[in-house]
PDB file of C-alpha atoms in Angstrom:
ATOM      1  CA  UNK A   1      83.295 278.558 123.036  1.00  0.00           C
ATOM      2  CA  UNK A   2      81.312 281.752 122.172  1.00  0.00           C
ATOM      3  CA  UNK A   3      79.223 281.953 119.080  1.00  0.00           C
ATOM      4  CA  UNK A   4      80.758 283.044 115.802  1.00  0.00           C
ATOM      5  CA  UNK A   5      79.128 285.240 113.173  1.00  0.00           C
ATOM      6  CA  UNK A   6      77.528 283.235 110.597  1.00  0.00           C
ATOM      7  CA  UNK A   7      76.834 280.308 112.703  1.00  0.00           C
ATOM      8  CA  UNK A   8      73.342 278.687 112.417  1.00  0.00           C
ATOM      9  CA  UNK A   9      71.735 278.700 115.989  1.00  0.00           C
ATOM     10  CA  UNK A  10      68.364 278.210 117.554  1.00  0.00           C
ATOM     11  CA  UNK A  11      66.417 279.489 120.443  1.00  0.00           C
ATOM     12  CA  UNK A  12      64.507 277.065 122.433  1.00  0.00           C
ATOM     13  CA  UNK A  13      61.692 278.190 124.696  1.00  0.00           C
ATOM     14  CA  UNK A  14      60.248 276.450 127.825  1.00  0.00           C
ATOM     15  CA  UNK A  15      57.613 274.754 125.688  1.00  0.00           C
ATOM     16  CA  UNK A  16      60.569 273.131 123.571  1.00  0.00           C
ATOM     17  CA  UNK A  17      59.804 275.073 120.355  1.00  0.00           C
ATOM     18  CA  UNK A  18      62.822 276.124 118.310  1.00  0.00           C
ATOM     19  CA  UNK A  19      63.383 279.263 116.471  1.00  0.00           C
ATOM     20  CA  UNK A  20      66.191 279.175 114.002  1.00  0.00           C
ATOM     21  CA  UNK A  21      68.568 282.065 113.019  1.00  0.00           C
ATOM     22  CA  UNK A  22      71.968 282.829 111.565  1.00  0.00           C
ATOM     23  CA  UNK A  23      74.135 284.848 114.055  1.00  0.00           C
ATOM     24  CA  UNK A  24      75.182 288.200 113.264  1.00  0.00           C
ATOM     25  CA  UNK A  25      75.818 291.403 115.155  1.00  0.00           C
ATOM     26  CA  UNK A  26      73.279 293.398 112.992  1.00  0.00           C
ATOM     27  CA  UNK A  27      69.464 292.708 112.887  1.00  0.00           C
ATOM     28  CA  UNK A  28      68.887 289.006 112.528  1.00  0.00           C
ATOM     29  CA  UNK A  29      65.741 287.197 111.498  1.00  0.00           C
ATOM     30  CA  UNK A  30      64.193 284.745 113.899  1.00  0.00           C
ATOM     31  CA  UNK A  31      62.097 282.235 112.086  1.00  0.00           C
ATOM     32  CA  UNK A  32      58.462 282.698 113.443  1.00  0.00           C
ATOM     33  CA  UNK A  33      59.506 285.547 115.721  1.00  0.00           C
ATOM     34  CA  UNK A  34      60.385 288.493 113.562  1.00  0.00           C
ATOM     35  CA  UNK A  35      63.679 290.319 113.867  1.00  0.00           C
ATOM     36  CA  UNK A  36      66.081 290.981 116.734  1.00  0.00           C
ATOM     37  CA  UNK A  37      69.417 292.813 117.323  1.00  0.00           C
ATOM     38  CA  UNK A  38      71.967 290.151 116.864  1.00  0.00           C
ATOM     39  CA  UNK A  39      74.388 291.804 119.390  1.00  0.00           C
ATOM     40  CA  UNK A  40      72.151 290.398 122.169  1.00  0.00           C
ATOM     41  CA  UNK A  41      73.837 287.092 121.462  1.00  0.00           C
ATOM     42  CA  UNK A  42      77.423 288.470 121.401  1.00  0.00           C
ATOM     43  CA  UNK A  43      79.682 286.709 123.935  1.00  0.00           C
ATOM     44  CA  UNK A  44      77.064 284.010 124.753  1.00  0.00           C
ATOM     45  CA  UNK A  45      77.908 280.311 124.681  1.00  0.00           C
ATOM     46  CA  UNK A  46      76.081 277.129 124.032  1.00  0.00           C
ATOM     47  CA  UNK A  47      72.987 276.577 126.347  1.00  0.00           C
ATOM     48  CA  UNK A  48      73.069 280.169 127.714  1.00  0.00           C
ATOM     49  CA  UNK A  49      69.920 281.731 128.756  1.00  0.00           C
ATOM     50  CA  UNK A  50      68.393 284.957 127.110  1.00  0.00           C
ATOM     51  CA  UNK A  51      65.146 286.946 127.783  1.00  0.00           C
ATOM     52  CA  UNK A  52      63.279 288.188 124.671  1.00  0.00           C
ATOM     53  CA  UNK A  53      59.999 290.206 125.140  1.00  0.00           C
ATOM     54  CA  UNK A  54      59.611 288.840 128.587  1.00  0.00           C
ATOM     55  CA  UNK A  55      60.050 285.231 127.671  1.00  0.00           C
ATOM     56  CA  UNK A  56      62.983 283.049 128.643  1.00  0.00           C
ATOM     57  CA  UNK A  57      64.996 281.243 125.904  1.00  0.00           C
ATOM     58  CA  UNK A  58      68.188 279.237 125.768  1.00  0.00           C
ATOM     59  CA  UNK A  59      70.187 279.612 122.650  1.00  0.00           C
ATOM     60  CA  UNK A  60      71.819 276.459 121.289  1.00  0.00           C
ATOM     61  CA  UNK A  61      74.337 275.419 118.703  1.00  0.00           C
ATOM     62  CA  UNK A  62      72.875 272.652 116.692  1.00  0.00           C
ATOM     63  CA  UNK A  63      74.068 269.104 116.381  1.00  0.00           C
ATOM     64  CA  UNK A  64      73.368 266.930 113.321  1.00  0.00           C
ATOM     65  CA  UNK A  65      70.254 265.582 114.830  1.00  0.00           C
ATOM     66  CA  UNK A  66      68.719 269.133 115.118  1.00  0.00           C
ATOM     67  CA  UNK A  67      69.940 270.035 111.763  1.00  0.00           C
ATOM     68  CA  UNK A  68      68.260 267.148 110.042  1.00  0.00           C
ATOM     69  CA  UNK A  69      65.035 267.719 112.130  1.00  0.00           C
ATOM     70  CA  UNK A  70      64.981 271.365 110.815  1.00  0.00           C
ATOM     71  CA  UNK A  71      65.257 270.708 107.141  1.00  0.00           C
ATOM     72  CA  UNK A  72      62.924 272.126 104.582  1.00  0.00           C
ATOM     73  CA  UNK A  73      61.385 268.758 103.364  1.00  0.00           C
ATOM     74  CA  UNK A  74      59.937 267.808 100.140  1.00  0.00           C
ATOM     75  CA  UNK A  75      61.021 264.227  99.412  1.00  0.00           C
ATOM     76  CA  UNK A  76      61.222 261.744 102.309  1.00  0.00           C
ATOM     77  CA  UNK A  77      64.495 261.861 104.062  1.00  0.00           C
ATOM     78  CA  UNK A  78      66.687 258.955 105.535  1.00  0.00           C
ATOM     79  CA  UNK A  79      65.891 259.301 109.170  1.00  0.00           C
ATOM     80  CA  UNK A  80      68.612 259.906 111.956  1.00  0.00           C
ATOM     81  CA  UNK A  81      68.309 256.168 113.216  1.00  0.00           C
ATOM     82  CA  UNK A  82      69.411 254.810 109.750  1.00  0.00           C
ATOM     83  CA  UNK A  83      71.836 257.833 108.933  1.00  0.00           C
ATOM     84  CA  UNK A  84      73.691 257.171 112.232  1.00  0.00           C
ATOM     85  CA  UNK A  85      74.148 253.569 111.297  1.00  0.00           C
ATOM     86  CA  UNK A  86      75.376 254.457 107.784  1.00  0.00           C
ATOM     87  CA  UNK A  87      77.964 256.734 109.313  1.00  0.00           C
ATOM     88  CA  UNK A  88      79.213 254.151 111.641  1.00  0.00           C
ATOM     89  CA  UNK A  89      79.078 251.100 109.357  1.00  0.00           C
ATOM     90  CA  UNK A  90      80.794 253.000 106.512  1.00  0.00           C
ATOM     91  CA  UNK A  91      83.427 254.610 108.787  1.00  0.00           C
ATOM     92  CA  UNK A  92      82.510 258.040 107.504  1.00  0.00           C
ATOM     93  CA  UNK A  93      84.927 260.579 109.230  1.00  0.00           C
ATOM     94  CA  UNK A  94      86.696 263.941 108.345  1.00  0.00           C
ATOM     95  CA  UNK A  95      88.440 263.729 105.175  1.00  0.00           C
ATOM     96  CA  UNK A  96      86.276 261.002 103.591  1.00  0.00           C
ATOM     97  CA  UNK A  97      85.406 261.320  99.978  1.00  0.00           C
ATOM     98  CA  UNK A  98      81.682 260.125  99.603  1.00  0.00           C
ATOM     99  CA  UNK A  99      79.492 259.631  96.648  1.00  0.00           C
ATOM    100  CA  UNK A 100      75.768 259.688  97.588  1.00  0.00           C
ATOM    101  CA  UNK A 101      72.982 258.611  95.205  1.00  0.00           C
ATOM    102  CA  UNK A 102      69.769 260.299  95.833  1.00  0.00           C
ATOM    103  CA  UNK A 103      69.686 263.627  97.710  1.00  0.00           C
ATOM    104  CA  UNK A 104      65.929 263.687  98.690  1.00  0.00           C
ATOM    105  CA  UNK A 105      65.665 266.672 100.913  1.00  0.00           C
ATOM    106  CA  UNK A 106      69.267 266.428 102.156  1.00  0.00           C
ATOM    107  CA  UNK A 107      68.827 264.520 105.369  1.00  0.00           C
ATOM    108  CA  UNK A 108      71.473 261.935 104.879  1.00  0.00           C
ATOM    109  CA  UNK A 109      73.551 264.681 102.807  1.00  0.00           C
ATOM    110  CA  UNK A 110      73.613 266.772 105.888  1.00  0.00           C
ATOM    111  CA  UNK A 111      74.865 263.972 108.101  1.00  0.00           C
ATOM    112  CA  UNK A 112      77.530 263.005 105.815  1.00  0.00           C
ATOM    113  CA  UNK A 113      78.751 266.557 105.289  1.00  0.00           C
ATOM    114  CA  UNK A 114      78.871 267.175 108.967  1.00  0.00           C
ATOM    115  CA  UNK A 115      81.045 264.016 109.321  1.00  0.00           C
ATOM    116  CA  UNK A 116      83.472 264.652 106.426  1.00  0.00           C
ATOM    117  CA  UNK A 117      84.178 268.397 107.041  1.00  0.00           C
ATOM    118  CA  UNK A 118      86.353 270.331 106.936  1.00  0.00           C
ATOM    119  CA  UNK A 119      88.600 268.196 104.867  1.00  0.00           C
ATOM    120  CA  UNK A 120      86.420 265.758 103.012  1.00  0.00           C
ATOM    121  CA  UNK A 121      83.749 265.985 100.249  1.00  0.00           C
ATOM    122  CA  UNK A 122      80.437 264.638  99.326  1.00  0.00           C
ATOM    123  CA  UNK A 123      79.328 264.483  95.791  1.00  0.00           C
ATOM    124  CA  UNK A 124      75.617 263.657  95.086  1.00  0.00           C
ATOM    125  CA  UNK A 125      73.957 262.130  92.109  1.00  0.00           C
ATOM    126  CA  UNK A 126      70.317 263.240  92.002  1.00  0.00           C
ATOM    127  CA  UNK A 127      67.760 262.425  89.315  1.00  0.00           C
ATOM    128  CA  UNK A 128      65.527 265.500  89.969  1.00  0.00           C
ATOM    129  CA  UNK A 129      66.562 269.006  89.869  1.00  0.00           C
ATOM    130  CA  UNK A 130      63.864 269.980  92.254  1.00  0.00           C
ATOM    131  CA  UNK A 131      65.294 267.663  94.903  1.00  0.00           C
ATOM    132  CA  UNK A 132      68.880 268.945  94.333  1.00  0.00           C
ATOM    133  CA  UNK A 133      67.819 272.489  94.656  1.00  0.00           C
ATOM    134  CA  UNK A 134      65.974 271.807  97.930  1.00  0.00           C
ATOM    135  CA  UNK A 135      69.041 269.996  99.233  1.00  0.00           C
ATOM    136  CA  UNK A 136      71.417 272.757  98.263  1.00  0.00           C
ATOM    137  CA  UNK A 137      69.094 275.322 100.121  1.00  0.00           C
ATOM    138  CA  UNK A 138      69.360 273.068 103.170  1.00  0.00           C
ATOM    139  CA  UNK A 139      73.121 272.585 103.336  1.00  0.00           C
ATOM    140  CA  UNK A 140      73.671 276.207 102.583  1.00  0.00           C
ATOM    141  CA  UNK A 141      71.441 277.170 105.505  1.00  0.00           C
ATOM    142  CA  UNK A 142      73.645 275.052 107.898  1.00  0.00           C
ATOM    143  CA  UNK A 143      76.959 276.249 106.380  1.00  0.00           C
ATOM    144  CA  UNK A 144      78.079 272.953 104.815  1.00  0.00           C
ATOM    145  CA  UNK A 145      77.691 273.696 101.064  1.00  0.00           C
ATOM    146  CA  UNK A 146      81.554 274.220 100.744  1.00  0.00           C
ATOM    147  CA  UNK A 147      82.147 270.522 101.103  1.00  0.00           C
ATOM    148  CA  UNK A 148      79.338 269.397  98.701  1.00  0.00           C
ATOM    149  CA  UNK A 149      78.831 269.128  94.853  1.00  0.00           C
ATOM    150  CA  UNK A 150      76.120 267.430  92.865  1.00  0.00           C
ATOM    151  CA  UNK A 151      75.236 266.439  89.386  1.00  0.00           C
ATOM    152  CA  UNK A 152      71.796 265.730  87.739  1.00  0.00           C
ATOM    153  CA  UNK A 153      71.302 262.324  86.222  1.00  0.00           C
ATOM    154  CA  UNK A 154      70.203 258.835  86.312  1.00  0.00           C
ATOM    155  CA  UNK A 155      72.861 256.798  88.420  1.00  0.00           C
ATOM    156  CA  UNK A 156      72.580 253.838  85.993  1.00  0.00           C
ATOM    157  CA  UNK A 157      74.052 255.745  83.087  1.00  0.00           C
ATOM    158  CA  UNK A 158      75.394 259.274  84.266  1.00  0.00           C
ATOM    159  CA  UNK A 159      79.005 260.093  83.689  1.00  0.00           C
ATOM    160  CA  UNK A 160      79.954 260.279  87.344  1.00  0.00           C
ATOM    161  CA  UNK A 161      82.229 263.333  87.921  1.00  0.00           C
ATOM    162  CA  UNK A 162      83.985 262.063  91.132  1.00  0.00           C
ATOM    163  CA  UNK A 163      86.545 259.428  91.459  1.00  0.00           C
ATOM    164  CA  UNK A 164      88.469 257.656  94.376  1.00  0.00           C
ATOM    165  CA  UNK A 165      85.521 257.618  96.803  1.00  0.00           C
ATOM    166  CA  UNK A 166      86.037 255.919 100.184  1.00  0.00           C
ATOM    167  CA  UNK A 167      82.221 255.514 100.686  1.00  0.00           C
ATOM    168  CA  UNK A 168      79.174 254.848  98.124  1.00  0.00           C
ATOM    169  CA  UNK A 169      75.738 255.323  99.548  1.00  0.00           C
ATOM    170  CA  UNK A 170      72.620 254.712  97.399  1.00  0.00           C
ATOM    171  CA  UNK A 171      68.999 255.516  97.878  1.00  0.00           C
ATOM    172  CA  UNK A 172      67.208 253.634  95.074  1.00  0.00           C
ATOM    173  CA  UNK A 173      65.191 250.590  94.740  1.00  0.00           C
ATOM    174  CA  UNK A 174      66.923 248.985  91.770  1.00  0.00           C
ATOM    175  CA  UNK A 175      70.603 249.777  92.705  1.00  0.00           C
ATOM    176  CA  UNK A 176      71.688 246.520  91.064  1.00  0.00           C
ATOM    177  CA  UNK A 177      71.126 248.283  87.633  1.00  0.00           C
ATOM    178  CA  UNK A 178      73.501 251.056  88.710  1.00  0.00           C
ATOM    179  CA  UNK A 179      76.383 249.130  90.310  1.00  0.00           C
ATOM    180  CA  UNK A 180      78.385 248.624  87.035  1.00  0.00           C
ATOM    181  CA  UNK A 181      78.190 252.377  86.591  1.00  0.00           C
ATOM    182  CA  UNK A 182      79.049 253.470  90.146  1.00  0.00           C
ATOM    183  CA  UNK A 183      81.374 250.853  91.595  1.00  0.00           C
ATOM    184  CA  UNK A 184      84.465 251.876  89.431  1.00  0.00           C
ATOM    185  CA  UNK A 185      84.437 255.259  91.242  1.00  0.00           C
ATOM    186  CA  UNK A 186      84.757 253.517  94.660  1.00  0.00           C
ATOM    187  CA  UNK A 187      88.296 252.675  95.682  1.00  0.00           C
ATOM    188  CA  UNK A 188      89.404 249.280  96.525  1.00  0.00           C
ATOM    189  CA  UNK A 189      88.704 248.677 100.270  1.00  0.00           C
ATOM    190  CA  UNK A 190      85.956 251.297 100.094  1.00  0.00           C
ATOM    191  CA  UNK A 191      82.483 250.729 101.668  1.00  0.00           C
ATOM    192  CA  UNK A 192      79.025 250.647 100.247  1.00  0.00           C
ATOM    193  CA  UNK A 193      75.663 251.155 101.692  1.00  0.00           C
ATOM    194  CA  UNK A 194      72.393 250.442  99.798  1.00  0.00           C
ATOM    195  CA  UNK A 195      69.048 251.703 101.328  1.00  0.00           C
ATOM    196  CA  UNK A 196      66.173 249.660  99.991  1.00  0.00           C
ATOM    197  CA  UNK A 197      62.478 249.992 100.646  1.00  0.00           C
ATOM    198  CA  UNK A 198      61.250 246.342 100.021  1.00  0.00           C
ATOM    199  CA  UNK A 199      62.437 242.776 100.726  1.00  0.00           C
ATOM    200  CA  UNK A 200      62.471 241.588  96.946  1.00  0.00           C
ATOM    201  CA  UNK A 201      64.593 244.588  96.111  1.00  0.00           C
ATOM    202  CA  UNK A 202      67.017 243.994  99.073  1.00  0.00           C
ATOM    203  CA  UNK A 203      67.564 240.420  97.700  1.00  0.00           C
ATOM    204  CA  UNK A 204      68.379 241.707  94.314  1.00  0.00           C
ATOM    205  CA  UNK A 205      70.825 244.221  95.649  1.00  0.00           C
ATOM    206  CA  UNK A 206      72.619 241.611  97.917  1.00  0.00           C
ATOM    207  CA  UNK A 207      72.959 239.082  94.965  1.00  0.00           C
ATOM    208  CA  UNK A 208      74.255 241.941  92.822  1.00  0.00           C
ATOM    209  CA  UNK A 209      77.064 242.798  95.424  1.00  0.00           C
ATOM    210  CA  UNK A 210      77.907 239.039  95.680  1.00  0.00           C
ATOM    211  CA  UNK A 211      78.279 238.669  91.835  1.00  0.00           C
ATOM    212  CA  UNK A 212      80.588 241.703  91.793  1.00  0.00           C
ATOM    213  CA  UNK A 213      82.950 240.282  94.388  1.00  0.00           C
ATOM    214  CA  UNK A 214      82.092 242.442  97.433  1.00  0.00           C
ATOM    215  CA  UNK A 215      82.909 241.019 100.828  1.00  0.00           C
ATOM    216  CA  UNK A 216      81.538 241.643 104.435  1.00  0.00           C
ATOM    217  CA  UNK A 217      77.929 241.880 103.063  1.00  0.00           C
ATOM    218  CA  UNK A 218      75.422 242.165 105.676  1.00  0.00           C
ATOM    219  CA  UNK A 219      72.009 243.490 105.724  1.00  0.00           C
ATOM    220  CA  UNK A 220      69.710 244.927 108.695  1.00  0.00           C
ATOM    221  CA  UNK A 221      66.539 246.882 109.541  1.00  0.00           C
ATOM    222  CA  UNK A 222      66.711 249.361 112.388  1.00  0.00           C
ATOM    223  CA  UNK A 223      63.638 249.859 114.616  1.00  0.00           C
ATOM    224  CA  UNK A 224      63.680 252.447 117.371  1.00  0.00           C
ATOM    225  CA  UNK A 225      61.233 252.535 120.451  1.00  0.00           C
ATOM    226  CA  UNK A 226      61.227 255.344 122.994  1.00  0.00           C
ATOM    227  CA  UNK A 227      60.447 254.899 126.663  1.00  0.00           C
ATOM    228  CA  UNK A 228      57.944 256.961 128.529  1.00  0.00           C
ATOM    229  CA  UNK A 229      59.148 257.998 131.942  1.00  0.00           C
ATOM    230  CA  UNK A 230      56.616 259.335 134.362  1.00  0.00           C
ATOM    231  CA  UNK A 231      56.443 259.807 138.307  1.00  0.00           C
ATOM    232  CA  UNK A 232      55.718 256.291 139.582  1.00  0.00           C
ATOM    233  CA  UNK A 233      55.990 254.406 136.420  1.00  0.00           C
ATOM    234  CA  UNK A 234      58.233 253.668 133.291  1.00  0.00           C
ATOM    235  CA  UNK A 235      57.130 251.787 130.243  1.00  0.00           C
ATOM    236  CA  UNK A 236      57.841 251.449 126.604  1.00  0.00           C
ATOM    237  CA  UNK A 237      56.152 253.854 124.340  1.00  0.00           C
ATOM    238  CA  UNK A 238      53.102 252.765 122.363  1.00  0.00           C
ATOM    239  CA  UNK A 239      54.498 254.410 119.278  1.00  0.00           C
ATOM    240  CA  UNK A 240      57.863 253.512 117.792  1.00  0.00           C
ATOM    241  CA  UNK A 241      59.718 254.328 114.501  1.00  0.00           C
ATOM    242  CA  UNK A 242      59.534 250.972 112.743  1.00  0.00           C
ATOM    243  CA  UNK A 243      60.288 250.094 109.204  1.00  0.00           C
ATOM    244  CA  UNK A 244      61.763 252.864 107.035  1.00  0.00           C
ATOM    245  CA  UNK A 245      64.159 250.829 104.730  1.00  0.00           C
ATOM    246  CA  UNK A 246      66.559 247.975 104.621  1.00  0.00           C
ATOM    247  CA  UNK A 247      70.322 248.587 104.779  1.00  0.00           C
ATOM    248  CA  UNK A 248      73.050 246.513 103.356  1.00  0.00           C
ATOM    249  CA  UNK A 249      76.765 247.182 103.922  1.00  0.00           C
ATOM    250  CA  UNK A 250      79.589 245.772 101.980  1.00  0.00           C
ATOM    251  CA  UNK A 251      83.190 246.392 101.194  1.00  0.00           C
ATOM    252  CA  UNK A 252      84.914 246.479  97.812  1.00  0.00           C
ATOM    253  CA  UNK A 253      87.885 244.212  97.088  1.00  0.00           C
ATOM    254  CA  UNK A 254      90.167 243.711  94.173  1.00  0.00           C
ATOM    255  CA  UNK A 255      89.067 240.683  92.132  1.00  0.00           C
TER     256      UNK A 255
END
């Protein structure tokens, strides 16, 4: 499918470096490369080659991985290895209504929005205005802001402006203190994910979910290790993405 005006795209050179831009038929700004006549990309499709000032590039339509990797970061993001598990375990799909606690820089927010669009919605509760503003900038850049709303406040006490959620995700160390305020806004049968940095906090979260009658409670840590593939030899990478956080998933039932 040919590119449409307004899409976020990126050029990738032979060195793998990416240059992001929003496609239009006028002059467009290429991050790190200046400006170029956008009509050069008219009628091009995903992966097509283009030559700019004597250099060869391919132009790509980003997926959610590239979108997350390109975010303007301030606060630490939930990484793609954890975000992908959250999407799968919580059955996030088009049309879902999601409450997210903690926007950070908008990494998980971007993944959630990409999954629920164009008929769902993500409502984020964020403690810090600065984080919310950065997340808003990021979701606007990738064209997903129509499916997002947020409010500033402490998840433990804020008057949540969103009901009937299918999914509740939290990125906070003491989520057990916020459950009584948040859980009424999650429908029966809905799914919850807590993202916790430390083991003792994980124990507190699991016990709190049990006390409130949640079922199918399970916790995990996801570790990712790459493989180095060279002519004549293949071995595991010496570097890996290890501990980032502990994930707990559960499902709300009527009690």
